[in-house]
mmCIF file of C-alpha atoms and ligand atoms in Angstrom:
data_model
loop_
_atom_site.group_PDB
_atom_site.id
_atom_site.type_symbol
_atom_site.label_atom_id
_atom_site.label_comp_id
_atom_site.label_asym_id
_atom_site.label_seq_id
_atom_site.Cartn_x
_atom_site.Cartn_y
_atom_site.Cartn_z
ATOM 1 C CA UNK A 1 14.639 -17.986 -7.942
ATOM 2 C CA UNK A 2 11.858 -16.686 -6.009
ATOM 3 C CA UNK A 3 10.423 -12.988 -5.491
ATOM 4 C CA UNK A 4 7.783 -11.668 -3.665
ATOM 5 C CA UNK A 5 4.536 -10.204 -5.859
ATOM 6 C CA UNK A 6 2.096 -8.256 -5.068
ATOM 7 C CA UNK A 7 -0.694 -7.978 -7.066
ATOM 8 C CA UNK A 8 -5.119 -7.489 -6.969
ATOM 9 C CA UNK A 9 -6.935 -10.391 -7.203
ATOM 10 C CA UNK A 10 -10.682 -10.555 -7.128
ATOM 11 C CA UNK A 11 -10.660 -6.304 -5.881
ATOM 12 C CA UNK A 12 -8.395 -7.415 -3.353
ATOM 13 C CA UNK A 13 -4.854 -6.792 -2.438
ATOM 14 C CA UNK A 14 -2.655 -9.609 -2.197
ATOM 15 C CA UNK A 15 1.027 -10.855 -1.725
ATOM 16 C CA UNK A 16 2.515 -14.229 -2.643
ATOM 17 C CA UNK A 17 5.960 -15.644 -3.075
ATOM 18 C CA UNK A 18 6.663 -17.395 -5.978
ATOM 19 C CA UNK A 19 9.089 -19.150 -7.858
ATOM 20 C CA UNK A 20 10.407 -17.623 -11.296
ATOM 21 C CA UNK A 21 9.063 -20.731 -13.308
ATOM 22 C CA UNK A 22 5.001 -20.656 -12.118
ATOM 23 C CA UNK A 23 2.650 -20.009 -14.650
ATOM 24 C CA UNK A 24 -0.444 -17.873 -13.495
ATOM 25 C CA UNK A 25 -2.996 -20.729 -13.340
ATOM 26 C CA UNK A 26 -0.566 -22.648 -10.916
ATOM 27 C CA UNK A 27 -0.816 -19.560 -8.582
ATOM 28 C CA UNK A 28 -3.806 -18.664 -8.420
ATOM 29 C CA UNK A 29 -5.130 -22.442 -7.867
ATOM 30 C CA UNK A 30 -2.391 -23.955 -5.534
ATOM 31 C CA UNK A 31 -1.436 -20.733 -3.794
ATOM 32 C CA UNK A 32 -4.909 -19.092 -3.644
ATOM 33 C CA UNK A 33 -7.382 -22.176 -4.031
ATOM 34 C CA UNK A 34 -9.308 -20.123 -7.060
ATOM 35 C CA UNK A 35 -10.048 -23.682 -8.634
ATOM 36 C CA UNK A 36 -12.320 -22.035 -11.105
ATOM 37 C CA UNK A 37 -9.496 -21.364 -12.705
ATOM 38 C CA UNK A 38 -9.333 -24.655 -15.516
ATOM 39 C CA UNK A 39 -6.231 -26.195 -16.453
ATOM 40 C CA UNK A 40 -7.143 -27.987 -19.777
ATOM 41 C CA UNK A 41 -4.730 -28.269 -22.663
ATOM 42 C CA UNK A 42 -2.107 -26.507 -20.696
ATOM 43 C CA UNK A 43 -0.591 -25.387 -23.840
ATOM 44 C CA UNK A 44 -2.658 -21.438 -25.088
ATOM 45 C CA UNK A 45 -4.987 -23.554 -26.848
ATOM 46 C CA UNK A 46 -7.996 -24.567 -25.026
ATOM 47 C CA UNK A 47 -9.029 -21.271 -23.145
ATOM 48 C CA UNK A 48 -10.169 -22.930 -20.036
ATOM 49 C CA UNK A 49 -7.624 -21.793 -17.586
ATOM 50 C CA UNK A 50 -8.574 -17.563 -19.444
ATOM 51 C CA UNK A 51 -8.645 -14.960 -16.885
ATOM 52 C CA UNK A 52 -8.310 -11.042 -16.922
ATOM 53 C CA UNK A 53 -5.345 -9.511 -16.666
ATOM 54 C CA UNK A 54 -5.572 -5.288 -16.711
ATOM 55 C CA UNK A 55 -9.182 -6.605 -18.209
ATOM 56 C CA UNK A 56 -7.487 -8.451 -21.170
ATOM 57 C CA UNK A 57 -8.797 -11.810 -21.259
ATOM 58 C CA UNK A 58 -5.441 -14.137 -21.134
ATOM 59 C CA UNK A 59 -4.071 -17.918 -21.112
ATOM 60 C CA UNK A 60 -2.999 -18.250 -17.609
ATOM 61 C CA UNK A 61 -1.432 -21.784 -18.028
ATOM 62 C CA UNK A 62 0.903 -19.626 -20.850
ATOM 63 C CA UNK A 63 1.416 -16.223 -18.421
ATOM 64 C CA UNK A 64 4.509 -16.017 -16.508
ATOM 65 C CA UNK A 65 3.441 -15.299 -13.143
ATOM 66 C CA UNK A 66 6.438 -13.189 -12.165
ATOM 67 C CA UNK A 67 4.600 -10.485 -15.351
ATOM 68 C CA UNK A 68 1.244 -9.866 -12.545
ATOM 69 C CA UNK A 69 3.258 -7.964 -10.391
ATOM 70 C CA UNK A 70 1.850 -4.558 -9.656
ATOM 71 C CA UNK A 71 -1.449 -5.587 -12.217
ATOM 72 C CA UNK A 72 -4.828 -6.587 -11.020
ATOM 73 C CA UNK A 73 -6.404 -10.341 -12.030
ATOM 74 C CA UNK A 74 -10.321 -11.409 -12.240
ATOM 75 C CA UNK A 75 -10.997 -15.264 -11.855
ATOM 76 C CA UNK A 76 -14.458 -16.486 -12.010
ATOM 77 C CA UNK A 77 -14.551 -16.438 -8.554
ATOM 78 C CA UNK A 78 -14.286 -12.575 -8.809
ATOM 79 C CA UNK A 79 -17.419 -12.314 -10.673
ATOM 80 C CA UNK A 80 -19.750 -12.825 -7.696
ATOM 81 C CA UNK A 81 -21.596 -10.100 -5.872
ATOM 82 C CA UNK A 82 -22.916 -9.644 -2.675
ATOM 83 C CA UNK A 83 -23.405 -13.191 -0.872
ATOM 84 C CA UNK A 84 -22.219 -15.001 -3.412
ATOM 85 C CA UNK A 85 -24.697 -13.393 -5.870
ATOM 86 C CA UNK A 86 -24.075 -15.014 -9.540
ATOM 87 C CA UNK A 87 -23.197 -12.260 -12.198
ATOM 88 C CA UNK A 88 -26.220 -11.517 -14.876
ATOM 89 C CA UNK A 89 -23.417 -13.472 -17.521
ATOM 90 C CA UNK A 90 -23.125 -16.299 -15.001
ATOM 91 C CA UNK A 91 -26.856 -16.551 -14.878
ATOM 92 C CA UNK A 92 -27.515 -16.500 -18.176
ATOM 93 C CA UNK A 93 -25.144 -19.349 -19.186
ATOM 94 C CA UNK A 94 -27.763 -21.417 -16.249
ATOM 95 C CA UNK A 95 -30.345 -20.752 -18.011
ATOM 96 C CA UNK A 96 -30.011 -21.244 -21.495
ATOM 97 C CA UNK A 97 -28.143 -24.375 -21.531
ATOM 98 C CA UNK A 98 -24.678 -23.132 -22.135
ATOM 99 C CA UNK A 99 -23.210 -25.328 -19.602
ATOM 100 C CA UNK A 100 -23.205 -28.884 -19.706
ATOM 101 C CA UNK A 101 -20.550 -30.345 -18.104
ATOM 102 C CA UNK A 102 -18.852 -27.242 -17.011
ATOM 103 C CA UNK A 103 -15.335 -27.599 -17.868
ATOM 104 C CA UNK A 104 -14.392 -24.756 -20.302
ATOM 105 C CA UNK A 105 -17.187 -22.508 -18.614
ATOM 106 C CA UNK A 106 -14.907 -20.360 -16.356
ATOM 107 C CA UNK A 107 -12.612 -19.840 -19.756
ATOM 108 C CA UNK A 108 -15.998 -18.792 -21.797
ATOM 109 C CA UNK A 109 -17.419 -16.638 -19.584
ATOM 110 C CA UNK A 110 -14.382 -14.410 -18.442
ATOM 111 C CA UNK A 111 -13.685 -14.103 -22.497
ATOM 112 C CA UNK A 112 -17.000 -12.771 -22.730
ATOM 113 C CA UNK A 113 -16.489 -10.393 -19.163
ATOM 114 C CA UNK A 114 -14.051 -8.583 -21.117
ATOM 115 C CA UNK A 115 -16.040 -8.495 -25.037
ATOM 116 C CA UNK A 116 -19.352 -7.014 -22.589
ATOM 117 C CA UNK A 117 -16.811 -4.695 -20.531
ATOM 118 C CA UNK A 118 -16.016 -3.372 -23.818
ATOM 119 C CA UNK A 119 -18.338 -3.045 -26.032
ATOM 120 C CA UNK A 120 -21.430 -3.853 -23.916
ATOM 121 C CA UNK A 121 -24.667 -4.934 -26.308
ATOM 122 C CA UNK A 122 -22.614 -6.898 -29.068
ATOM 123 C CA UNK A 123 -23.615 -9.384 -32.085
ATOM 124 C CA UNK A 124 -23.244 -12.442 -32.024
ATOM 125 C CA UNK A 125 -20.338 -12.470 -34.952
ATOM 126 C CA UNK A 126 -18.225 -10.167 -32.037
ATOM 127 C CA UNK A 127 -18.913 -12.907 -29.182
ATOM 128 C CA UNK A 128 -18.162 -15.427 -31.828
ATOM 129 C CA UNK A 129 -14.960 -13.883 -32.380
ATOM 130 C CA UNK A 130 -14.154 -13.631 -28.843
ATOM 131 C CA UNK A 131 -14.990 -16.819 -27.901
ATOM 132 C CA UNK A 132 -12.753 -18.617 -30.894
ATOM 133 C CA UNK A 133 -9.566 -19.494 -28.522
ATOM 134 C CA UNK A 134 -12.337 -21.361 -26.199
ATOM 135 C CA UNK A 135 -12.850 -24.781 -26.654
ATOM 136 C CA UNK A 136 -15.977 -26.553 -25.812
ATOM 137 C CA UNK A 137 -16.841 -30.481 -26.189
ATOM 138 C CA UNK A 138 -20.220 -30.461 -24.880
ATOM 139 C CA UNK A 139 -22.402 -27.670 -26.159
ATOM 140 C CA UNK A 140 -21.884 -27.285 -30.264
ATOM 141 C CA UNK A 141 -21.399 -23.173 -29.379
ATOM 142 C CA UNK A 142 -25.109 -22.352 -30.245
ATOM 143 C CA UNK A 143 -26.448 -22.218 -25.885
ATOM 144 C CA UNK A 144 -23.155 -20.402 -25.782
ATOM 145 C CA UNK A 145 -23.114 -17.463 -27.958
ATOM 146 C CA UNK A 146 -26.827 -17.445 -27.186
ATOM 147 C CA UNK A 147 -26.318 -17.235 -23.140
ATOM 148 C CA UNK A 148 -23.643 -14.273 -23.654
ATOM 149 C CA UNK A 149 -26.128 -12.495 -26.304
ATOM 150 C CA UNK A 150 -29.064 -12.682 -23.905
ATOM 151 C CA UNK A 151 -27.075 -11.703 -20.640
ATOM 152 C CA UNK A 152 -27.270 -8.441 -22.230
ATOM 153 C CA UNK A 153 -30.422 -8.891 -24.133
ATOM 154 C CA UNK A 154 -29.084 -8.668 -27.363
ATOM 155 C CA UNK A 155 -30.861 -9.896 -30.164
ATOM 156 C CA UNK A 156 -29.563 -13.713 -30.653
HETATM 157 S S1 FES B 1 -5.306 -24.717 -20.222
HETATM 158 FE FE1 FES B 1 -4.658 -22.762 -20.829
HETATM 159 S S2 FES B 1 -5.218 -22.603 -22.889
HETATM 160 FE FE2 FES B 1 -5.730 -24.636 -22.355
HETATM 161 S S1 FES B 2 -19.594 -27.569 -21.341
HETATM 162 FE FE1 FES B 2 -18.237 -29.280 -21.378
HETATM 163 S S2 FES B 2 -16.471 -28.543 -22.397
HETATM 164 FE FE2 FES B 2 -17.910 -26.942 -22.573
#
């Protein structure tokens, strides 16, 4: 079965058809090329493929994609300003080494969108706690929680 959703992605307004059995992350990256969008484990238990959904970070690889309808959705991509103008979170995973080879970075730093959206300068045992259903290989955490801390220039 297929239906016609319409949805906001990125701030815009958007349309797609798709077919009852698509998970969000296959929508978003076949129908709308938003390839920051990560499919890791595939299963809810890697947190690469996270995105906001009404601002709640979730698992797209787990989220029906018929449920978006009528609800607004921030990729990575979304993040950017004017020309293509990194986000101070975006920056500050550049600079303080919490990227290395980039794979669960999109997941990381939309979990942490939604911890600063809410509660804006937090410790580092809240962005721990946030960032538990993201899994990294690379980093050891530590350039991580740091990056998010200092985006905000909370004490690390
Ligand atoms: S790819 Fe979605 S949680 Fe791992
Ligand atoms: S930077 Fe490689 S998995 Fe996190």
């Amino acid at each position: 079965m297929k239906k016609m959703l319409s949805f906001v992605l990125n701030g815009r307004e958007v349309s797609a058809e798709v077919e009852s059995h698509r998970m969000l992350l296959q929508v978003l990256r076949e129908q709308f090329q938003l390839t920051g969008v990560k499919e890791g484990c595939g299963q809810g238990e890697c947190g690469a493929c996270t995105v906001l959904v009404e601002g709640i970070p979730v698992d797209s690889c787990i989220y029906p994609a018929f449920e978006i309808d009528g609800k607004s959705v921030v990729t990575i991509e979304g993040l950017l300003g004017e020309g293509n103008k990194l986000d101070p979170i975006q920056e500050a995973f550049v600079a303080n080494g919490g990227i290395q080879c980039g794979f669960c970075t999109p997941g990381m730093i939309m979990s942490s969108k939604a911890l600063l959206d809410e509660v804006g300068t937090p410790t580092a045992a809240q962005v721990r706690r946030a960032l538990s259903g993201n899994l990294c290989r690379c980093t050891g955490y530590v350039q991580i929680v740091e990056s998010v801390l200092k985006s905000v220039g909370a004490a690390t």
